Every structure is written in structure tokens, then in C-alpha cells.
Tab-separated table of C-alpha atoms in Angstrom:
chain	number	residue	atom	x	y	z
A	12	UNK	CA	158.863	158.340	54.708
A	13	UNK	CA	158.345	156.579	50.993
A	14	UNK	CA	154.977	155.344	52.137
A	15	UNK	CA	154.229	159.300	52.611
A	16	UNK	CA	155.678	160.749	49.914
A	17	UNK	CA	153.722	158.228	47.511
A	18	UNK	CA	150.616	158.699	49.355
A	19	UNK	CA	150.921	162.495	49.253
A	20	UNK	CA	151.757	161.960	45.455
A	21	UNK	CA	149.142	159.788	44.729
A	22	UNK	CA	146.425	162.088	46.389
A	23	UNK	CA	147.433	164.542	43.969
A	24	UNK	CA	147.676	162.585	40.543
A	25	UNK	CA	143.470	161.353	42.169
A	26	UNK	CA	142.883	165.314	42.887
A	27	UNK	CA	143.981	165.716	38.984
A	28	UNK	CA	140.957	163.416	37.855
A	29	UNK	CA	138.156	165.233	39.649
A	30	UNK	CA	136.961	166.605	42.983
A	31	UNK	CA	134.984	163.418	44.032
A	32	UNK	CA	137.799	161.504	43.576
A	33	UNK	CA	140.036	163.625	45.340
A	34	UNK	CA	137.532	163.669	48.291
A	35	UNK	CA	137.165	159.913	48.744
A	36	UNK	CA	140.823	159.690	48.977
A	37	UNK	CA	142.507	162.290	50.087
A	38	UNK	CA	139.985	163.357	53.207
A	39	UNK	CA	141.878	161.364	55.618
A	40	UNK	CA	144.885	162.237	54.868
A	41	UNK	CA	147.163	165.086	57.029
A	42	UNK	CA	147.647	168.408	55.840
A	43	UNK	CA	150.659	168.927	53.816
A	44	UNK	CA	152.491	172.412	52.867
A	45	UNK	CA	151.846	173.272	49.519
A	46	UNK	CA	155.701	174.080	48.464
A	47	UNK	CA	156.345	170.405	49.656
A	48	UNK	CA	153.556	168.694	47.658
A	49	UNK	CA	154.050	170.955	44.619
A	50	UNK	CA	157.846	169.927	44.092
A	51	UNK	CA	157.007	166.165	45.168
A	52	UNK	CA	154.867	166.518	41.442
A	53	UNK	CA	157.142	167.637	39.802
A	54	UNK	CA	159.796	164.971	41.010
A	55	UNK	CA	156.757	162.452	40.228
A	56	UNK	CA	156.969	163.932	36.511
A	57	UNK	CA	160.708	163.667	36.062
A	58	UNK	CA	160.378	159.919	37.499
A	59	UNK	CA	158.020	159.405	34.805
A	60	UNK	CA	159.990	160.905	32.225
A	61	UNK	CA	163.207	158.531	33.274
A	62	UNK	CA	160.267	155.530	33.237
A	63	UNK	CA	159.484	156.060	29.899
A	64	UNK	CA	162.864	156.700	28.855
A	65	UNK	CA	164.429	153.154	29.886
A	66	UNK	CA	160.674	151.702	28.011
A	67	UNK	CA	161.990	153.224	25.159
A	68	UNK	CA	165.580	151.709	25.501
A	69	UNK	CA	164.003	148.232	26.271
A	70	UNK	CA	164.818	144.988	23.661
A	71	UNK	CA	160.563	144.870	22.998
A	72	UNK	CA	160.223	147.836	22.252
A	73	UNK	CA	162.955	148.188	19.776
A	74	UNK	CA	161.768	145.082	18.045
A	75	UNK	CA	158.907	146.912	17.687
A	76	UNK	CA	159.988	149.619	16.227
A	77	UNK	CA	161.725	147.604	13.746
A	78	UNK	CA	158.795	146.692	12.123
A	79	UNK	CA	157.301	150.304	11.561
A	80	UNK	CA	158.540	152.242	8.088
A	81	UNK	CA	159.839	154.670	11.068
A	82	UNK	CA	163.079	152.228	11.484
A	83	UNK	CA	163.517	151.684	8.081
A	84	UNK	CA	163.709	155.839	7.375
A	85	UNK	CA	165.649	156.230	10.016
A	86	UNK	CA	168.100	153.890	9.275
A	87	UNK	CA	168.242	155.336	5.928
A	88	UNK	CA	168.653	158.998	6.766
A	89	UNK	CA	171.060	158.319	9.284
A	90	UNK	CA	173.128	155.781	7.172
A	91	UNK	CA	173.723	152.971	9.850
A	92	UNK	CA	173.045	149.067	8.595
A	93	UNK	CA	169.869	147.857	9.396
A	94	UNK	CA	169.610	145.602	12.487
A	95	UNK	CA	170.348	145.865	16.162
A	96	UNK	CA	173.026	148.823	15.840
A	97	UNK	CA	169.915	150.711	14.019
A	98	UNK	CA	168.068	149.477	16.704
A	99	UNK	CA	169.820	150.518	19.564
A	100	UNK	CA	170.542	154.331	17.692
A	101	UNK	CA	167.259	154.614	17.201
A	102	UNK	CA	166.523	153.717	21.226
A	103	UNK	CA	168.835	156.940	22.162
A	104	UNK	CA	167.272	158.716	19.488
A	105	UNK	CA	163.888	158.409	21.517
A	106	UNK	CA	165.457	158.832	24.662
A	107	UNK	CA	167.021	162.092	23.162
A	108	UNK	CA	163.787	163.472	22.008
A	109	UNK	CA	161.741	162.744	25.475
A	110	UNK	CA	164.028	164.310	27.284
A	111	UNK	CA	163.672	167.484	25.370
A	112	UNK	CA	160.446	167.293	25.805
A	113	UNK	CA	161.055	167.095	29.354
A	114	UNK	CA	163.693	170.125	29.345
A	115	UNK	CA	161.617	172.220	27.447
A	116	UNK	CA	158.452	171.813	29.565
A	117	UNK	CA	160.880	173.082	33.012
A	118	UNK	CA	162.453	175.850	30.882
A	119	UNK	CA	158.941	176.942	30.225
A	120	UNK	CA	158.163	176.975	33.808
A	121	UNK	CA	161.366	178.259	34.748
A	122	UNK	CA	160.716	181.104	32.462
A	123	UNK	CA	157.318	181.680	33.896
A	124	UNK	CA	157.691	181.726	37.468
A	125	UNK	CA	160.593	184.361	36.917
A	126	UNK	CA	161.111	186.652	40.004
A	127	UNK	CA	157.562	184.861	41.221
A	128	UNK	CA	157.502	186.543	45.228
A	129	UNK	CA	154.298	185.151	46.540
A	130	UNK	CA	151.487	182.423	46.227
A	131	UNK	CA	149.491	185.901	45.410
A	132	UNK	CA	151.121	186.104	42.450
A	133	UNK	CA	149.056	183.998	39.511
A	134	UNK	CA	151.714	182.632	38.377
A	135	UNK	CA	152.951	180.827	41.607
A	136	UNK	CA	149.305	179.566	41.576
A	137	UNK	CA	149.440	177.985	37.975
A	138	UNK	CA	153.282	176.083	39.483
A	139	UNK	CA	151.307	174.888	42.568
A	140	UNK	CA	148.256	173.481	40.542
A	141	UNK	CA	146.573	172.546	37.296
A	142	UNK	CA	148.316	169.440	37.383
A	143	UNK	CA	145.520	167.660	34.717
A	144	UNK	CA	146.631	170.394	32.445
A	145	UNK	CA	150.202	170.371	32.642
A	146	UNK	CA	150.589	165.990	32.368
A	147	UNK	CA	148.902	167.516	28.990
A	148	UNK	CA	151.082	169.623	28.322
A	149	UNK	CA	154.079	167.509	28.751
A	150	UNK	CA	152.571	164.798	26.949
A	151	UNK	CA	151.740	167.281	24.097
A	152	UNK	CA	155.355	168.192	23.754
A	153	UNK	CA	156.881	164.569	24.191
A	154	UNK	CA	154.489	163.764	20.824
A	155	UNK	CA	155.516	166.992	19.285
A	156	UNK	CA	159.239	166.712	19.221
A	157	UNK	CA	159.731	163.158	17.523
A	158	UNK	CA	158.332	165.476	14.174
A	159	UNK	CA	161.849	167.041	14.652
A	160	UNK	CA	164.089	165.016	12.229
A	161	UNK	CA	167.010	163.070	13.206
A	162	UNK	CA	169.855	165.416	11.692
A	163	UNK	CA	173.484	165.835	12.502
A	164	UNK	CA	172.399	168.835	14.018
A	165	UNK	CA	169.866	167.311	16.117
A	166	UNK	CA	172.278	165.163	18.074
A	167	UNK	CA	175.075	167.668	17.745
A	168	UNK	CA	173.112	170.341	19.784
A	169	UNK	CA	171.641	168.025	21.912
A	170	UNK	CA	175.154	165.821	22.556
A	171	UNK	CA	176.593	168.954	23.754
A	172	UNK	CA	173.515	170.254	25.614
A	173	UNK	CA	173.565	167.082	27.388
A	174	UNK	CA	176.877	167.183	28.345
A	175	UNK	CA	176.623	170.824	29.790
A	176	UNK	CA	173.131	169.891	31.358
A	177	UNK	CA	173.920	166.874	32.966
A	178	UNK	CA	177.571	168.212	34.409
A	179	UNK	CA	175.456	171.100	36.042
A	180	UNK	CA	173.315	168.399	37.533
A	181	UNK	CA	175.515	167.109	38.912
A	182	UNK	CA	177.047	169.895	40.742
A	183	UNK	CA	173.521	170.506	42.168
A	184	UNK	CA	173.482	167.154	43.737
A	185	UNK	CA	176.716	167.808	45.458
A	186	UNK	CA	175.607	170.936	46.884
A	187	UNK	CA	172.593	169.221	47.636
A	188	UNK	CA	173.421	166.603	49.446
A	189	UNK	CA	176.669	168.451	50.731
A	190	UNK	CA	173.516	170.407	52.568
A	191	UNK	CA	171.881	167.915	53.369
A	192	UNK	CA	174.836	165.773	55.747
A	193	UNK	CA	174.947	169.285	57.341
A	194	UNK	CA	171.538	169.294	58.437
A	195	UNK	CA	171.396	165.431	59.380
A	196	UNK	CA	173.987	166.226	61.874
A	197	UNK	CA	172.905	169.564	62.869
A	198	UNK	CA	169.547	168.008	63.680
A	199	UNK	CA	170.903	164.937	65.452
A	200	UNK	CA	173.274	166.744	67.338
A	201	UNK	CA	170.771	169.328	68.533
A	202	UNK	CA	167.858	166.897	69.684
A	203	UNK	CA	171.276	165.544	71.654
A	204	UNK	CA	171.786	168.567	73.421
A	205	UNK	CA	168.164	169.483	73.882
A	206	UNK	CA	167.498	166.140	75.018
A	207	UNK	CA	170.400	164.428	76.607
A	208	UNK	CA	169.521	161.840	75.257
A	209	UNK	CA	172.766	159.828	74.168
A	210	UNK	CA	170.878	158.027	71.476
A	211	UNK	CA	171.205	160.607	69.443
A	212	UNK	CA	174.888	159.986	69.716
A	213	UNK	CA	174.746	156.321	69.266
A	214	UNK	CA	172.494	157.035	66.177
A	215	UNK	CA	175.128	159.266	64.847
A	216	UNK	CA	178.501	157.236	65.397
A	217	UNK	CA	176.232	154.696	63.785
A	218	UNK	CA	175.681	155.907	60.557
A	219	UNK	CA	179.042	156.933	59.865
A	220	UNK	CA	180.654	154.279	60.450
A	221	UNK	CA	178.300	152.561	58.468
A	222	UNK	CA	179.119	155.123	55.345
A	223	UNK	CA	182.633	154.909	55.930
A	224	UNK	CA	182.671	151.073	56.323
A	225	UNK	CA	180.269	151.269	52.551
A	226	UNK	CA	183.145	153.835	51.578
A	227	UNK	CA	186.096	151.019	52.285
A	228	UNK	CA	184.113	148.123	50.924
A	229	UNK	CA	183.315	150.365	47.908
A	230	UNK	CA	186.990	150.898	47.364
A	231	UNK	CA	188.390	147.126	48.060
A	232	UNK	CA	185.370	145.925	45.174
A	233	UNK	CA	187.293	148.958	43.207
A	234	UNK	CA	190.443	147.398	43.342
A	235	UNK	CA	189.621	143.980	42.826
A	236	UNK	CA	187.243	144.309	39.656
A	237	UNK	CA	189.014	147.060	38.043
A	238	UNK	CA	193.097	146.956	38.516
A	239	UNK	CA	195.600	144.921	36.925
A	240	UNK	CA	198.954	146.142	35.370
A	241	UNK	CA	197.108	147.447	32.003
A	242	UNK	CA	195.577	149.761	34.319
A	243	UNK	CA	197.769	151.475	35.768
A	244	UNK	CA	195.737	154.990	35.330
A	245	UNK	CA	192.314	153.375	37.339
A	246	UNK	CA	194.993	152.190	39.924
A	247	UNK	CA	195.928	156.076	40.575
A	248	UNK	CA	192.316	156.988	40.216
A	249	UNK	CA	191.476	154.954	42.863
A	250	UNK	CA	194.767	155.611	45.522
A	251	UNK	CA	193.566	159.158	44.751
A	252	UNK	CA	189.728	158.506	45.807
A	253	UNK	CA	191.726	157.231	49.144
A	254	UNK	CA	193.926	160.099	50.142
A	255	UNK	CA	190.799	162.911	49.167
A	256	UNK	CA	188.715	160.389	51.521
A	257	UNK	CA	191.141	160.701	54.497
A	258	UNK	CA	192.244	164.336	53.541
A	259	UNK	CA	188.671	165.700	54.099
A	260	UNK	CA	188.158	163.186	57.246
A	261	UNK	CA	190.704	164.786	59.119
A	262	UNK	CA	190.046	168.417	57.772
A	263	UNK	CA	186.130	167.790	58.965
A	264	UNK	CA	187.887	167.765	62.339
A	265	UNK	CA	190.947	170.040	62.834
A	266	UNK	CA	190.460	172.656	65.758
A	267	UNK	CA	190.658	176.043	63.672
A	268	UNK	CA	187.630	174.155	61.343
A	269	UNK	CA	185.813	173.426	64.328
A	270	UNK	CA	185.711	176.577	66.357
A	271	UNK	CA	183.972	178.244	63.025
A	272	UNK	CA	182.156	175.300	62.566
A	273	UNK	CA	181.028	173.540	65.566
A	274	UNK	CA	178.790	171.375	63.542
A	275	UNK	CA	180.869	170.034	61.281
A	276	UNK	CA	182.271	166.325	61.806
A	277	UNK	CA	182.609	163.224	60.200
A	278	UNK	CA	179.016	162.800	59.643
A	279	UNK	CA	179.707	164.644	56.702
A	280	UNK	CA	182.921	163.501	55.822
A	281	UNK	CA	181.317	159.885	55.485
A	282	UNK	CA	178.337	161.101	53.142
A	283	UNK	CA	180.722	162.678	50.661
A	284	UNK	CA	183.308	160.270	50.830
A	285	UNK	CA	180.684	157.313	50.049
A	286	UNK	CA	179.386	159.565	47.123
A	287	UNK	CA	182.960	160.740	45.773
A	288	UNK	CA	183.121	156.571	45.571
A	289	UNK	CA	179.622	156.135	44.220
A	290	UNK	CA	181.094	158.347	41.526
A	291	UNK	CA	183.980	156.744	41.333
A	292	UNK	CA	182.622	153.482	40.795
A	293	UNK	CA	180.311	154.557	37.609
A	294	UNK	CA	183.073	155.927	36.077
A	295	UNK	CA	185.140	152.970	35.758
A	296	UNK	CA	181.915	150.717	34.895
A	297	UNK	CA	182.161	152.666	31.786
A	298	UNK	CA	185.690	152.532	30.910
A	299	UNK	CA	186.056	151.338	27.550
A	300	UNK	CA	188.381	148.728	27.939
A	301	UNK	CA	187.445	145.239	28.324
A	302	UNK	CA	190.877	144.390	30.720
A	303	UNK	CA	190.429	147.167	32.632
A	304	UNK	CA	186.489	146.550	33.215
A	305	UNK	CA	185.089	143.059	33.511
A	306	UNK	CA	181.596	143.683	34.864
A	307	UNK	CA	180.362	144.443	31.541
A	308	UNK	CA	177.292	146.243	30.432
A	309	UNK	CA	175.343	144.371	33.809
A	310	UNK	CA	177.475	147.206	35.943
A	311	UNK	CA	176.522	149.606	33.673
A	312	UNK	CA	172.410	149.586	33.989
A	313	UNK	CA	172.952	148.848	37.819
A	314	UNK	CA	174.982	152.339	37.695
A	315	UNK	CA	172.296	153.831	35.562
A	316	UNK	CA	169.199	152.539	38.402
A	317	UNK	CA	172.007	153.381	41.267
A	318	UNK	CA	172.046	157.403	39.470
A	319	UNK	CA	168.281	157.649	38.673
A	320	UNK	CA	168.037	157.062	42.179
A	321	UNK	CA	170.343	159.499	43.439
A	322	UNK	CA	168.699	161.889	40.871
A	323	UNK	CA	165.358	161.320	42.302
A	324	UNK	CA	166.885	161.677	46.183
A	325	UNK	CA	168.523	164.919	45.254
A	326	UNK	CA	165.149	166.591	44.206
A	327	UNK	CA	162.959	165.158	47.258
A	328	UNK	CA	166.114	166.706	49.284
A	329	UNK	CA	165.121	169.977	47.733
A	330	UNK	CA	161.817	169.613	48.900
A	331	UNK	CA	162.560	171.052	52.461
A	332	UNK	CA	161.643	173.911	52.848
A	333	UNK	CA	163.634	176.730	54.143
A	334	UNK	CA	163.953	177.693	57.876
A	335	UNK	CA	161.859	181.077	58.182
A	336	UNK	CA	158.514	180.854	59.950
A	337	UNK	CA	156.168	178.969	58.047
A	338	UNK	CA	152.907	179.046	60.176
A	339	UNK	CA	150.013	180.359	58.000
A	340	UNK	CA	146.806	178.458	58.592
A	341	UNK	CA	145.592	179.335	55.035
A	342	UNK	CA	145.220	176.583	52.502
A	343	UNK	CA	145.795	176.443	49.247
A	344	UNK	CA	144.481	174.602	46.062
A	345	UNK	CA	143.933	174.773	42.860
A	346	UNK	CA	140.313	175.460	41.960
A	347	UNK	CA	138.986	175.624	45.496
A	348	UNK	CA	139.078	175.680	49.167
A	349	UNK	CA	140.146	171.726	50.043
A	350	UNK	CA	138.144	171.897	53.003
A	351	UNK	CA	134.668	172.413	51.711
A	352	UNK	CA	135.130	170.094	48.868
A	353	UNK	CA	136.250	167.366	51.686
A	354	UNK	CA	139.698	166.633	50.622
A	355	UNK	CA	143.079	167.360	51.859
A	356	UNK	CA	144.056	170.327	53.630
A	357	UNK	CA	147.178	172.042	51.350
A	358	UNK	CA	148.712	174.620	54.162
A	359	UNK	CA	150.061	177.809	51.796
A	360	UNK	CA	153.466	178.390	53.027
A	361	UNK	CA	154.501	180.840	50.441
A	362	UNK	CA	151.526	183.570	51.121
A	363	UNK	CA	153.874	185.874	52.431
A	364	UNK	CA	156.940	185.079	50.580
A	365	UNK	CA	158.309	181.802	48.228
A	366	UNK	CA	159.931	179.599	50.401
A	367	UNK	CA	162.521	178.393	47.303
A	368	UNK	CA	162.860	179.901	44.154
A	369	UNK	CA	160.543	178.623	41.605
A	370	UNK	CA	162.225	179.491	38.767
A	371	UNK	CA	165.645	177.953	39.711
A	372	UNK	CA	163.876	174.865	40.606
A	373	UNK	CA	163.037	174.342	37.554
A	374	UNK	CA	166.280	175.565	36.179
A	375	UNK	CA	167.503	172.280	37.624
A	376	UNK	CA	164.983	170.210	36.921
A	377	UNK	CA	165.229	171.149	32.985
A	378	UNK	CA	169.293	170.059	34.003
A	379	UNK	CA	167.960	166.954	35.398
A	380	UNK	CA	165.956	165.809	32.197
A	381	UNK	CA	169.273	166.138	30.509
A	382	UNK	CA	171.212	164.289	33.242
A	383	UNK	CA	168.846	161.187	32.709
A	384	UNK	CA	169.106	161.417	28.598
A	385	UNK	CA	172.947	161.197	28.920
A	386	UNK	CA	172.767	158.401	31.834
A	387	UNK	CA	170.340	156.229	29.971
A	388	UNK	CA	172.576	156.759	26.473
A	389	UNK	CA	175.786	156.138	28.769
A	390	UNK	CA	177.324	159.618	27.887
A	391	UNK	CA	177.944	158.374	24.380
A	392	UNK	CA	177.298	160.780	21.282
A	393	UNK	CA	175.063	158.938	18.416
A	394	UNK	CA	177.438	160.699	16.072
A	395	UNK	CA	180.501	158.377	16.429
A	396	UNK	CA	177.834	155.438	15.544
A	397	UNK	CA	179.686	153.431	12.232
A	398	UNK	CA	178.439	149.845	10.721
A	399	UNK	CA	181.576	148.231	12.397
A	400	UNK	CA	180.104	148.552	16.075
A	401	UNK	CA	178.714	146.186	18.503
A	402	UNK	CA	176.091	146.237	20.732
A	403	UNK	CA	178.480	146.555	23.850
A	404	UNK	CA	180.376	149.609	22.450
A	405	UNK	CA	177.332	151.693	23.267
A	406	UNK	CA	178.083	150.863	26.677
A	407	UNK	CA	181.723	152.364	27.342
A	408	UNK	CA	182.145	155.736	26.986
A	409	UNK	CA	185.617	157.548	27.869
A	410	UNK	CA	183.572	160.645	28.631
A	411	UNK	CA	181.446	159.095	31.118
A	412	UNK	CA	184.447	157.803	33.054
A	413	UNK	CA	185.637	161.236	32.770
A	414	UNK	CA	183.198	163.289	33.625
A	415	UNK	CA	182.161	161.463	36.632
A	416	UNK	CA	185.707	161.024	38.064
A	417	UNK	CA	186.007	165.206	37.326
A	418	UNK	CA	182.569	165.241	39.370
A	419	UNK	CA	184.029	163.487	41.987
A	420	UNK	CA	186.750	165.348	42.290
A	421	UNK	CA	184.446	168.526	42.288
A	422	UNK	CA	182.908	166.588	45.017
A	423	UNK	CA	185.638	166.757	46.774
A	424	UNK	CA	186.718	170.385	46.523
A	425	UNK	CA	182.987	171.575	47.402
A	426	UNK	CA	183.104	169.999	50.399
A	427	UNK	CA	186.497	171.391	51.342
A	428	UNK	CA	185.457	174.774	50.492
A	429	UNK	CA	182.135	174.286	52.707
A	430	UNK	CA	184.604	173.851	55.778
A	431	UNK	CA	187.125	176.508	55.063
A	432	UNK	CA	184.321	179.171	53.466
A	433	UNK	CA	183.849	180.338	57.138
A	434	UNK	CA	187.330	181.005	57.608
A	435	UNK	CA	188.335	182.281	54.826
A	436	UNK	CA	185.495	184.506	54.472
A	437	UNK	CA	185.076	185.685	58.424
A	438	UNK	CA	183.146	188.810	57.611
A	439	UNK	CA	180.355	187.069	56.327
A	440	UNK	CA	177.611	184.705	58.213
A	441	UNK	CA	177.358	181.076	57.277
């Protein structure tokens, strides 16, 4: 599945060079919906936004920009001593101001594609191409905002944008991949009974045992690296994880939740209960005391490459397209029929109606660029920066741990609602 996503990706970065290009390449390869290939961009873009990001954050970098009159100004204006703490400040300053680059560009296209109904509609056709001129765009507005100053009020209003941002995020990742576990098993479970084939089943069973087994290995590595008797509130923290993990295990399965809900199971169950640990598990990488977490700032960037993934799984998730019929044989690209200029065949999905809302989309993508900024600079606010810090206290952040163990928890009661929404609310379809 990577090697097609990337290949479908790449075809359309070669496609943005030039129509010879885009022929030799992209001739052979299958046709491809044009919803699909247009959102697999724009997770290409936010990719490249995180890549840049971490660049910025990196120790060469930053020793390079200690040698520009930039560091020396900025160390000035924001009053920190010059050396690494300037140096790292500076690092989440440029991570802040890429990001907003980022945010801005989907809030413009959010803002655009506004009530957008059909790939008739020109602005549907500017989302789904023109790809040459939007990596402009976005690379216009990355150099743009770093001629916005460094200010108290610069960090202020993007701290708290971050925060609000990157908490919304993350709700859309539950849901997502809430919906997600519920189509993995509704799909498994009907090629099972259209089949009988038991593989299907074995397949199934499989996989969640494997995510619960992950789920109880997860918690044991919990226990061991971040419990002792100083920490008594990660100990209830993680008891807690336990009971919600077994709580919504047997819920997934109780009779009344099953004759709504035929489909749901413990498929389910085990994908939320591994992510509610996931969760769990960043949050007390950043806990801010040394006794009650050990693994240092080492946990910490294999939390931060752990989310960016996650991140990057919840958008391609979004990339499936919705269940109405799709079969148009019209293509679609940007500047031309595919077929007479010899490349690949873009099948327009949306010529009738949108098959997701463009504008949301990018709603969450703009909340995405915010998640990464406050991942990368570990949830802490460049405000609370003073000469007497270290280089590890940019690392542990009490409102990280917090607002991923509330996201967890949120986790948690989204699922729960997911299997009691049918009953609760009987009049309505599901």
C-alpha cells in the first residue's frame, strides 16, 4: 500500500514539473480517483512541512544560525543569554513560524472551497490541481512570516492557538481512527460471510490479539519505567488506562450493544485500547520529573516520530472516500485531458457531488500544522524560557502529559459513546 501511495504521490509532484515529464512516468501507471490523489498531496505537503520543521530543530542547523546577526537580535529582543538556550528558543521560534505558514495556507483553502458541491465548480478544480502553483504559494508564505517579529504577542497567540489547534487534532484522529476499526471489521467480517471463507476469521482473531497483546506489553513497559513511590499519581494514571481498557472490552460485547450493533467487537476495542496507551505512554515521556521519568529526552523524539506518524496515518485514513456510487468514467486534471497528453488517467469522482467536504478537510489539516508545531516544541510555551534553564527542561512539559492523558481519556469516552449512540438515540440511523 506505501509503495502506491508514494508512487501515486510521486506521479503528481513529476506532473507538477511539466507534461513530458508527467507522460514518461506516469503512463503506466493505474487510474486513480481524483478525491484520493488530491488529499494524498496535500498529506505529502503537511509531511513536508513536519520535515522541515524537525531540520529546523536539528543541532546543525542551530549552530548555524548562531553565526548569522539573526541569533544575535533575537537573543537580544527576546532577552535570553546567548548560547544553546538561545539556540534551542530560537529552533521553536522557526518551528512556530512554519507552521503558520502551514495553517494559514489550509485556512486559505478552507476558506475557498466553502460550500464547494461539485468538481464543476472552479473552485473544486483549483483544490484538485495547480499543484506547481500552490508548493509556491506555501513556500511564499513560509518566507513571508519569519518578517513577523518575535514578540510576546507572537508566541502568546500562537502558544494558545497551538494548544486549541492541536487538542482539536487530536479529537479528529480519534474519530478517525475510531471509524476506521469499524470499517476494518465490517469489511473482514463481510468478505467472511460472503465468502465462507474462515480466513477472514483467523485474520481477525489475529490482529486483535496482537493489539491487545501490544496494549498489555505497552502497559507492563508503563509500569516498569515510570512508577515508584514518588509517583504515586502515574501509578493511578496507569491502573486507570487498565480498567477503561477492560471496561470498553466487555461493553464492545454485551448483548443489548450487539443486537444494535452487530458489527461491533473487540476488533475495535483492541485499536482504541492500544491508542488510549499510545497516548498514555507520551504523556508520561514528558512528565517533568526526573524520578518519575527515566527515559529522558530519547523517549521524547521517539514519541514525537511515533505522533508524526499517527498524524500522517490519520489523514491517508481520510482519504477513503465515502460509500455512494462512485462510477463516472470521466477524468479529471488540471490543464488537460490525461489521456491525450499520455499520462495517468485521474477518474473524477466528485462530478456529480464532493465525495468529502473540502473545506473541513482543510479545517483539519490547518489543526494538523498546529498539532506538529506543539509536538516538535513538546507542548512547552517559549514564554516561561529564563537564563537558569537547561537544555532538557525544554523537554518536559506538564501540559503535554496533560493534555494527552485528557485525550486519552476522550479516547475513551468516544468510543463508548460510538457503541451506546445507537441505543440511546434509536430513532435515528447509524
Amino acid at each position: 500500500m506505501g509503495l502506491v501511495l508514494g508512487t501515486c504521490c510521486a506521479a503528481q509532484l513529476a506532473c507538477c514539473v511539466g507534461s513530458s515529464i508527467c507522460s514518461c512516468c506516469c503512463s503506466c501507471l493505474p487510474s486513480v480517483k481524483a478525491s484520493t490523489s488530491t488529499r494524498l498531496m496535500y498529506a505529502t505537503m503537511l509531511s513536508l512541512i513536519a520535515l522541515l520543521s524537525m531540520i529546523l530543530l536539528s543541532t546543525p542547523v542551530e549552530e548555524w544560525l548562531e553565526k548569522i546577526a539573526l541569533y544575535y537580535d533575537f537573543c537580544e529582543e527576546t532577552q535570553v543569554q546567548e548560547g544553546s538556550l538561545c539556540r534551542r528558543v530560537l529552533g521553536y521560534s522557526a518551528v512556530y513560524h512554519v507552521c503558520l505558514a502551514g495553517t494559514l495556507f489550509f485556512l486559505f483553502l478552507s476558506v475557498l472551497t466553502l460550500c464547494a458541491k461539485s468538481s464543476a465548480d472552479p473552485r473544486v478544480k483549483f483544490d484538485r490541481g495547480f499543484w506547481l502553483w500552490k508548493f509556491l504559494l506555501l513556500i511564499l508564505l513560509i518566507v513571508g512570516v519569519f518578517f513577523i517579529p518575535t514578540t510576546k504577542a507572537f508566541y502568546t497567540t500562537m502558544y494558545v492557538g497551538g494548544l486549541i489547534g492541536g487538542f482539536l487534532f487530536i479529537l479528529v484522529q480519534i474519530i478517525m481512527l475510531i471509524d476506521f476499526a469499524h470499517s476494518w471489521n465490517e469489511s473482514w467480517v463481510g468478505n467472511m460471510e460472503d465468502s465462507d471463507n474462515k480466513c477472514w476469521l483467523v485474520m481477525l482473531i489475529t490482529s486483535m490479539l496482537f493489539m491487545f497483546t501490544s496494549s498489555l506489553l505497552g502497559v507492563v513497559l508503563l509500569f516498569i519505567y515510570y512508577t515508584n513511590s514518588d509517583c504515586l499519581d502515574n501509578i493511578v494514571l496507569i491502573v486507570l488506562l487498565v480498567l477503561l481498557c477492560v471496561i470498553i472490552s466487555v461493553l464492545s460485547i454485551i448483548p443489548k450493544v450487539q443486537e444494535e450493533n452487530p458489527r461491533s467487537g473487540l476488533l475495535q476495542a483492541s485499536v482504541t485500547s492500544l491508542f488510549a496507551v499510545g497516548l498514555t505512554w507520551m504523556a508520561l515521556s514528558s512528565d517533568p520529573r526526573d524520578q518519575c521519568n527515566p527515559t529522558g529526552e530519547g523517549a521524547q523524539w521517539v514519541s514525537i516520530v511515533v505522533a508524526l506518524f499517527v498524524a500522517n496515518f490519520t489523514v491517508l485514513i481520510a482519504t477513503r472516500t465515502s460509500n455512494k456510487d462512485e462510477d463516472s468514467s470521466s477524468n479529471y486534471a488540471a490543464g488537460g485531458d490525461d489521456d491525450e497528453r499520455g499520462g495517468q488517467a485521474v477518474v473524477d469522482d466528485e462530478e456529480d457531488e464532493v465525495s468529502y467536504s473540502h473545506s473541513l478537510f482543510h479545517l483539519a489539516m490547518a489543526a494538523a500544522c498546529l498539532y506538529i508545531m506543539m509536538t516538535l516544541t513538546y507542548w512547552f510555551s517559549p514564554m516561561k524560557v529564563d537564563n537558569s534553564m537547561t537544555d532538557s527542561d525544554f523537554a518536559d512539559s506538564s501540559v503535554s502529559k496533560w493534555v494527552k492523558i485528557s485525550s486519552s481519556w476522550v479516547c475513551f469516552a468516544t468510543y463508548i459513546w460510538v457503541l451506546f449512540a445507537p441505543i440511546v438515540l434509536s430513532d435515528r440511523e447509524f
